JSON list of C-alpha atoms and ligand atoms in Angstrom, two decimals:
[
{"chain": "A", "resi": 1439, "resn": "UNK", "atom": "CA", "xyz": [15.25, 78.37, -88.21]},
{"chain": "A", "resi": 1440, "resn": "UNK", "atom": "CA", "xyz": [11.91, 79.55, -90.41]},
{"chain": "A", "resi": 1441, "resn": "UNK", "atom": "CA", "xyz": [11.62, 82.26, -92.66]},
{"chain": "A", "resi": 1442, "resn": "UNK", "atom": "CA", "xyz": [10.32, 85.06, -90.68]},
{"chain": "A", "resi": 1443, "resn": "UNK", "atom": "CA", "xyz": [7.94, 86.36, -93.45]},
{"chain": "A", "resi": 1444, "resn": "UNK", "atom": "CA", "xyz": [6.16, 82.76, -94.25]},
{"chain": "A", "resi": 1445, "resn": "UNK", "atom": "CA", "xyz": [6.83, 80.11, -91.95]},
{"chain": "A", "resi": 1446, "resn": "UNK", "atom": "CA", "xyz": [9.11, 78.32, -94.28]},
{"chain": "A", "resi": 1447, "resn": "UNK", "atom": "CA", "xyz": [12.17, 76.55, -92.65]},
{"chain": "A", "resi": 1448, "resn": "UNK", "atom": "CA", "xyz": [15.27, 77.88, -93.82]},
{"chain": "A", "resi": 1449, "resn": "UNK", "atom": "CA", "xyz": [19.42, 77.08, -93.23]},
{"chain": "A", "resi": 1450, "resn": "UNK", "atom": "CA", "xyz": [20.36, 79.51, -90.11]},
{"chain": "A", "resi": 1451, "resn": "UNK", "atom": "CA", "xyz": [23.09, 80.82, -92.79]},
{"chain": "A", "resi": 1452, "resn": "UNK", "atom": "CA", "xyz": [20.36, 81.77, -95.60]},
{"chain": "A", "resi": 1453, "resn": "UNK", "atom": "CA", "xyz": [20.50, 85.65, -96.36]},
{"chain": "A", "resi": 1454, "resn": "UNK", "atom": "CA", "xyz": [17.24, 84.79, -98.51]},
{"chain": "A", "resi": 1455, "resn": "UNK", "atom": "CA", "xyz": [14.11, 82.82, -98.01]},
{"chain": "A", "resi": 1456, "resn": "UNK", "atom": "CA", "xyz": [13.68, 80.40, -100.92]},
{"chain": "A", "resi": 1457, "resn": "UNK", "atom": "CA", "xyz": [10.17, 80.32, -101.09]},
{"chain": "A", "resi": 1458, "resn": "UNK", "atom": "CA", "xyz": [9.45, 84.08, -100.36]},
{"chain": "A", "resi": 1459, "resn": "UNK", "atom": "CA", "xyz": [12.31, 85.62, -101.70]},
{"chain": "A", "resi": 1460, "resn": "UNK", "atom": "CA", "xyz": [12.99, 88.02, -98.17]},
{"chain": "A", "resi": 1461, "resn": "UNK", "atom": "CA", "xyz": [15.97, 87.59, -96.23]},
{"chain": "A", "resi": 1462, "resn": "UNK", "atom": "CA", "xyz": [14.81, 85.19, -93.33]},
{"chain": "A", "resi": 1463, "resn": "UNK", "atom": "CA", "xyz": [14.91, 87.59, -90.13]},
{"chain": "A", "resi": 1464, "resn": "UNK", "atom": "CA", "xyz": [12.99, 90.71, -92.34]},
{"chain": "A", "resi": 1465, "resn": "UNK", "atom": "CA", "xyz": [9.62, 89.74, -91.67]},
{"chain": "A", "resi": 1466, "resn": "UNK", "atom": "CA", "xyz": [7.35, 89.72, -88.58]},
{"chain": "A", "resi": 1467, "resn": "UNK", "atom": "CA", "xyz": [5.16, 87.06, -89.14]},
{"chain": "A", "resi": 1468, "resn": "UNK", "atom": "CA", "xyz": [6.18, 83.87, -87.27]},
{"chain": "A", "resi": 1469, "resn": "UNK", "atom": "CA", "xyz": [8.76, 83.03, -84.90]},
{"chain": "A", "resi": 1470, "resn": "UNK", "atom": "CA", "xyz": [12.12, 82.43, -86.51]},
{"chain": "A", "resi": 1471, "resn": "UNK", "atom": "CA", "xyz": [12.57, 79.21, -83.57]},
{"chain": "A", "resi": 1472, "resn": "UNK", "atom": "CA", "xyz": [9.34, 78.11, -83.41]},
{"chain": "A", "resi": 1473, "resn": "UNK", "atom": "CA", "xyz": [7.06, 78.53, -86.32]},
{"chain": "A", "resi": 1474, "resn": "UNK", "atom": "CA", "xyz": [4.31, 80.10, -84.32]},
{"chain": "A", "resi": 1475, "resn": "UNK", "atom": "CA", "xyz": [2.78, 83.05, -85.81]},
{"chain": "A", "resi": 1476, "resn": "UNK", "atom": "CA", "xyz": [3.39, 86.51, -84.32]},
{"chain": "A", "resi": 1477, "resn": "UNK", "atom": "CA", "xyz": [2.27, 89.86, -83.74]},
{"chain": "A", "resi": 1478, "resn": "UNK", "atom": "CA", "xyz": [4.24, 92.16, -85.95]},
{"chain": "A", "resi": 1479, "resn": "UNK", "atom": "CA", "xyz": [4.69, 94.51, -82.91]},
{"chain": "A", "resi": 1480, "resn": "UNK", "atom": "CA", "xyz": [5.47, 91.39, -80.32]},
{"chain": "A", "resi": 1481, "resn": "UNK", "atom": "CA", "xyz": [9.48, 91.81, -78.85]},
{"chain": "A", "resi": 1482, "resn": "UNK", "atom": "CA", "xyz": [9.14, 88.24, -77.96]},
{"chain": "A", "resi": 1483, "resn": "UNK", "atom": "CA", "xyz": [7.67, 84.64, -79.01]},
{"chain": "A", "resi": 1484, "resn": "UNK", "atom": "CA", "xyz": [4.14, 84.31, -77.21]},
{"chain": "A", "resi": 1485, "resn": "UNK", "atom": "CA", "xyz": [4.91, 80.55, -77.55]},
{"chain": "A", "resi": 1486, "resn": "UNK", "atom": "CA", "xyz": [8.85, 79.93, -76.87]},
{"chain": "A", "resi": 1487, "resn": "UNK", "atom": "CA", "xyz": [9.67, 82.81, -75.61]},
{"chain": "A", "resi": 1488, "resn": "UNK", "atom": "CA", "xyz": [12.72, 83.99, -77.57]},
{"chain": "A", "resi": 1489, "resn": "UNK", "atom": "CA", "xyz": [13.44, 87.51, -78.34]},
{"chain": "A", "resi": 1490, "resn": "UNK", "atom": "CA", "xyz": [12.24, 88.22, -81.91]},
{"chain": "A", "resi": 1491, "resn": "UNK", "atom": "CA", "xyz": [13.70, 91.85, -82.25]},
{"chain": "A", "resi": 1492, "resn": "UNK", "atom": "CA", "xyz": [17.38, 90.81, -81.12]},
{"chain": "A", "resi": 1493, "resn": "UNK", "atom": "CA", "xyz": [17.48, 89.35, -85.16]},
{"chain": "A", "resi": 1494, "resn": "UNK", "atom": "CA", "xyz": [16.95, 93.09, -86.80]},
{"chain": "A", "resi": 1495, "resn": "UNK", "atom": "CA", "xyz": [19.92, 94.10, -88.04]},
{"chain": "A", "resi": 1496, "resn": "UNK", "atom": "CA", "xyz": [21.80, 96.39, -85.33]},
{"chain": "A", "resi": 1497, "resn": "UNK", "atom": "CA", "xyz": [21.78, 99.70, -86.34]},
{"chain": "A", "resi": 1498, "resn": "UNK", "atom": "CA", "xyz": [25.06, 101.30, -85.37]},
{"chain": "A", "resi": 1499, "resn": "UNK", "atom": "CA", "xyz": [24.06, 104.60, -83.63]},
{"chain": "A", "resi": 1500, "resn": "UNK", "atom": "CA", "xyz": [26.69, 107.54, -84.17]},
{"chain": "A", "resi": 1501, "resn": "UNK", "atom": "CA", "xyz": [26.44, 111.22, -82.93]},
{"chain": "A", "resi": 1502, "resn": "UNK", "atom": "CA", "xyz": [24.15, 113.38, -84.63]},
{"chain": "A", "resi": 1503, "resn": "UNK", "atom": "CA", "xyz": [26.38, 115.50, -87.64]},
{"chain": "A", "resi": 1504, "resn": "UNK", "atom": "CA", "xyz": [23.98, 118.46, -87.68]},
{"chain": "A", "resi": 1505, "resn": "UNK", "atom": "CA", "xyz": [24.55, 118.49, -84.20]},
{"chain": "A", "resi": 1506, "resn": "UNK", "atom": "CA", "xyz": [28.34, 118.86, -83.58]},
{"chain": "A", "resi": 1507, "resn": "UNK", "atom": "CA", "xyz": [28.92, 121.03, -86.71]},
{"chain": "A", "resi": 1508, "resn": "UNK", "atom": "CA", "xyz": [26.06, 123.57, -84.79]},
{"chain": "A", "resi": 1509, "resn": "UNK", "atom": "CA", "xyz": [27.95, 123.07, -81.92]},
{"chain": "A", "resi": 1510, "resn": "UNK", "atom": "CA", "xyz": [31.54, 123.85, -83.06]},
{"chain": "A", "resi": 1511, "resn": "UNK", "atom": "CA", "xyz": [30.56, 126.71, -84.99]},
{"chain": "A", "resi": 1512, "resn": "UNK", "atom": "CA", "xyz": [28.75, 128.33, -82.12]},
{"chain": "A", "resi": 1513, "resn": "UNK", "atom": "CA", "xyz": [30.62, 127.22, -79.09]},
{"chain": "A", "resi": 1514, "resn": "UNK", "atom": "CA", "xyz": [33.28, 125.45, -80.98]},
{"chain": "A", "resi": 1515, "resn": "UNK", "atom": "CA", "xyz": [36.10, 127.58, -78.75]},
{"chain": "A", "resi": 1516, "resn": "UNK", "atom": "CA", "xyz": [34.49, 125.90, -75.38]},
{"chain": "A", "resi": 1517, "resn": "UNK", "atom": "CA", "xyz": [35.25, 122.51, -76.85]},
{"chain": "A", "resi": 1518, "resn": "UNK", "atom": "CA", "xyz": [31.27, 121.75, -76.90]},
{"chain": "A", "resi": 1519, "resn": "UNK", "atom": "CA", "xyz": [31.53, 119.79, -79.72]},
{"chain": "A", "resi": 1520, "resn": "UNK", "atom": "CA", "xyz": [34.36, 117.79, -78.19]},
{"chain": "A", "resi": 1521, "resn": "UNK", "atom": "CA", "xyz": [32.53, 116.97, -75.27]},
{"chain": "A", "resi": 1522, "resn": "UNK", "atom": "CA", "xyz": [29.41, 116.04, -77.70]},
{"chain": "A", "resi": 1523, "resn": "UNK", "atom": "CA", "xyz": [31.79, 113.46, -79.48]},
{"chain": "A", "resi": 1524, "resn": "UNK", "atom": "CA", "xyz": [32.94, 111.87, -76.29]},
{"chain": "A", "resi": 1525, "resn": "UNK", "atom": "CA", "xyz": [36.71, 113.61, -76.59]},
{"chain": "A", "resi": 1526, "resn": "UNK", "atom": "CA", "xyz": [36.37, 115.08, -73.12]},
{"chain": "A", "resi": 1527, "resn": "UNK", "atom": "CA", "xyz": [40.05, 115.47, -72.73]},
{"chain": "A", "resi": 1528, "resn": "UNK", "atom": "CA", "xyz": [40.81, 117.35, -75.65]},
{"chain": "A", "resi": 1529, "resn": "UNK", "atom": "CA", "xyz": [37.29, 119.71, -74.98]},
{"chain": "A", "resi": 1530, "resn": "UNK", "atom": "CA", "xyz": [38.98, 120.51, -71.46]},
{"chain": "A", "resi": 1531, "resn": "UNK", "atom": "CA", "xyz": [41.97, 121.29, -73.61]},
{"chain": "A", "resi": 1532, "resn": "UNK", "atom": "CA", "xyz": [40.23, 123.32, -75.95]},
{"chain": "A", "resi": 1533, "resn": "UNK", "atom": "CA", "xyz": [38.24, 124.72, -73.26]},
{"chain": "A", "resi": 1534, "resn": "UNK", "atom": "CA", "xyz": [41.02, 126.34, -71.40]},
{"chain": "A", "resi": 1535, "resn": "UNK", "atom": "CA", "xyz": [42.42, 127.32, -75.28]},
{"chain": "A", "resi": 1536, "resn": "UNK", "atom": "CA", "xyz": [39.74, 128.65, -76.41]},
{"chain": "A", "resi": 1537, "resn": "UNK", "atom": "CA", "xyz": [39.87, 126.14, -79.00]},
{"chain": "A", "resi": 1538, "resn": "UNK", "atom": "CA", "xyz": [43.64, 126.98, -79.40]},
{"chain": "A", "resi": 1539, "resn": "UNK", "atom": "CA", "xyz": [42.71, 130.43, -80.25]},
{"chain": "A", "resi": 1540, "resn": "UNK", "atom": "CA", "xyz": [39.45, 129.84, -82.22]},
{"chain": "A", "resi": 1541, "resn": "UNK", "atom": "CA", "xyz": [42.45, 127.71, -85.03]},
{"chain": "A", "resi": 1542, "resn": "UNK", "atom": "CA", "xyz": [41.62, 124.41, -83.57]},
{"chain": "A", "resi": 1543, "resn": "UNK", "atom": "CA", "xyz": [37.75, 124.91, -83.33]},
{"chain": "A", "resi": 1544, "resn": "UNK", "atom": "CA", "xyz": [37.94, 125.96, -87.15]},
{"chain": "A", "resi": 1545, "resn": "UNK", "atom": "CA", "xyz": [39.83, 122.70, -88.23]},
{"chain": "A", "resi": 1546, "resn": "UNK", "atom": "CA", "xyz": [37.31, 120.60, -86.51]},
{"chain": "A", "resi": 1547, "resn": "UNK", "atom": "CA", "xyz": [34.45, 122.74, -88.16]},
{"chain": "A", "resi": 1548, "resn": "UNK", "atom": "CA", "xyz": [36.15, 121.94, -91.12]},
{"chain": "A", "resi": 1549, "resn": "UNK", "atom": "CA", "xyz": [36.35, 118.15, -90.55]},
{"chain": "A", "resi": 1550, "resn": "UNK", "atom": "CA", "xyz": [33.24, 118.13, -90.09]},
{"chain": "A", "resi": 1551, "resn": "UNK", "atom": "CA", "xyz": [32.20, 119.53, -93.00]},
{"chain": "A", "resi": 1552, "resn": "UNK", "atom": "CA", "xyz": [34.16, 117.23, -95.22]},
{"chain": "A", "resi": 1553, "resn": "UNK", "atom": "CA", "xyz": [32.84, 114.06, -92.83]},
{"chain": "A", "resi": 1554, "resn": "UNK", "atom": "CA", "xyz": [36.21, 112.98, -91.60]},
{"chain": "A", "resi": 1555, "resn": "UNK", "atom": "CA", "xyz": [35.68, 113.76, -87.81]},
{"chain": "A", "resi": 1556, "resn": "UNK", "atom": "CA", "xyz": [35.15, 110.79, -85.56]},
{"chain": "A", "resi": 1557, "resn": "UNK", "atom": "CA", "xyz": [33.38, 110.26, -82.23]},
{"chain": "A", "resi": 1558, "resn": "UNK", "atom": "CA", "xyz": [35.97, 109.38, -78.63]},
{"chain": "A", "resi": 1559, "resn": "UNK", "atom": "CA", "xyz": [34.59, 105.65, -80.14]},
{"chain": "A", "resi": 1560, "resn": "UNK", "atom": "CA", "xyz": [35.90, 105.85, -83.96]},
{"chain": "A", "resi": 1561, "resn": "UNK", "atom": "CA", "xyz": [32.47, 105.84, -85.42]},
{"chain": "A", "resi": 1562, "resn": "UNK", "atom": "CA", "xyz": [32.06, 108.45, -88.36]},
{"chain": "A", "resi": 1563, "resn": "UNK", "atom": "CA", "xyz": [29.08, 111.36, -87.34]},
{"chain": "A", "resi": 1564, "resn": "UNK", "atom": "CA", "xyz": [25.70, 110.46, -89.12]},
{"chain": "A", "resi": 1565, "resn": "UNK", "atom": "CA", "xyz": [23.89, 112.82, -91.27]},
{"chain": "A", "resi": 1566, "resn": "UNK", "atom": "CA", "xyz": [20.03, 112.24, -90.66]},
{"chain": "B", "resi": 2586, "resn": "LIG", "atom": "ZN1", "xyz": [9.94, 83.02, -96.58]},
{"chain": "B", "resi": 2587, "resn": "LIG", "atom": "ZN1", "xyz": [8.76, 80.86, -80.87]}
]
């Protein structure tokens, strides 16, 4: 593949261009497949025709923090938050509870706090 940033062929393992210095994929200059220069706002190559934004790193996208610890403090006995993090089961739980009688809904406030509660997927909230 080439060097994203200057055109310069790289090894489709390199984390750095040689003769730039920038990991390979990091610029927008030219097509990584094809060498033909692109518009740093293009999704694909104008020329081959290969996606040029399917290289960017993938950012993995968590649930807002901010927003589940607003929602467990303020409707944490509905189970909001739950339902926010993709738990559905255990907000219908805590629902008909009342967040296990307002103890359940302050140990997930408190989780959250200290960044140890996980989305229904495993993925840690993200403070933006
Ligand atoms: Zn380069
Ligand atoms: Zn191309």
């Amino acid at each position: 593949m080439y060097c994203r940033n200057c055109g310069n062929e790289v090894s489709d393992k390199a984390i750095m261009c040689v003769a730039c210095g920038t990991p390979p994929k990091a610029g927008d200059k030219f097509c990584y497949n094809c060498k033909a220069e692109t518009n740093a706002s293009s999704t694909i190559c104008m020329k081959c025709g290969v996606s040029l934004k399917e290289t960017a790193p993938v950012q993995e996208e968590g649930r807002d923090w901010l927003t589940a610890l607003l929602l467990c403090f303020f409707l944490g006995v509905f189970g909001v938050h739950r339902f926010y993090t993709g738990h559905t089961g255990i907000g219908v739980v805590q629902l008909l509870t009342l967040g296990g009688c307002g103890i359940w809904a302050l140990i997930d406030f408190i989780m959250i706090i200290v960044g140890s509660f996980r989305d229904a997927e495993g993925h840690l909230l993200v403070r933006r």
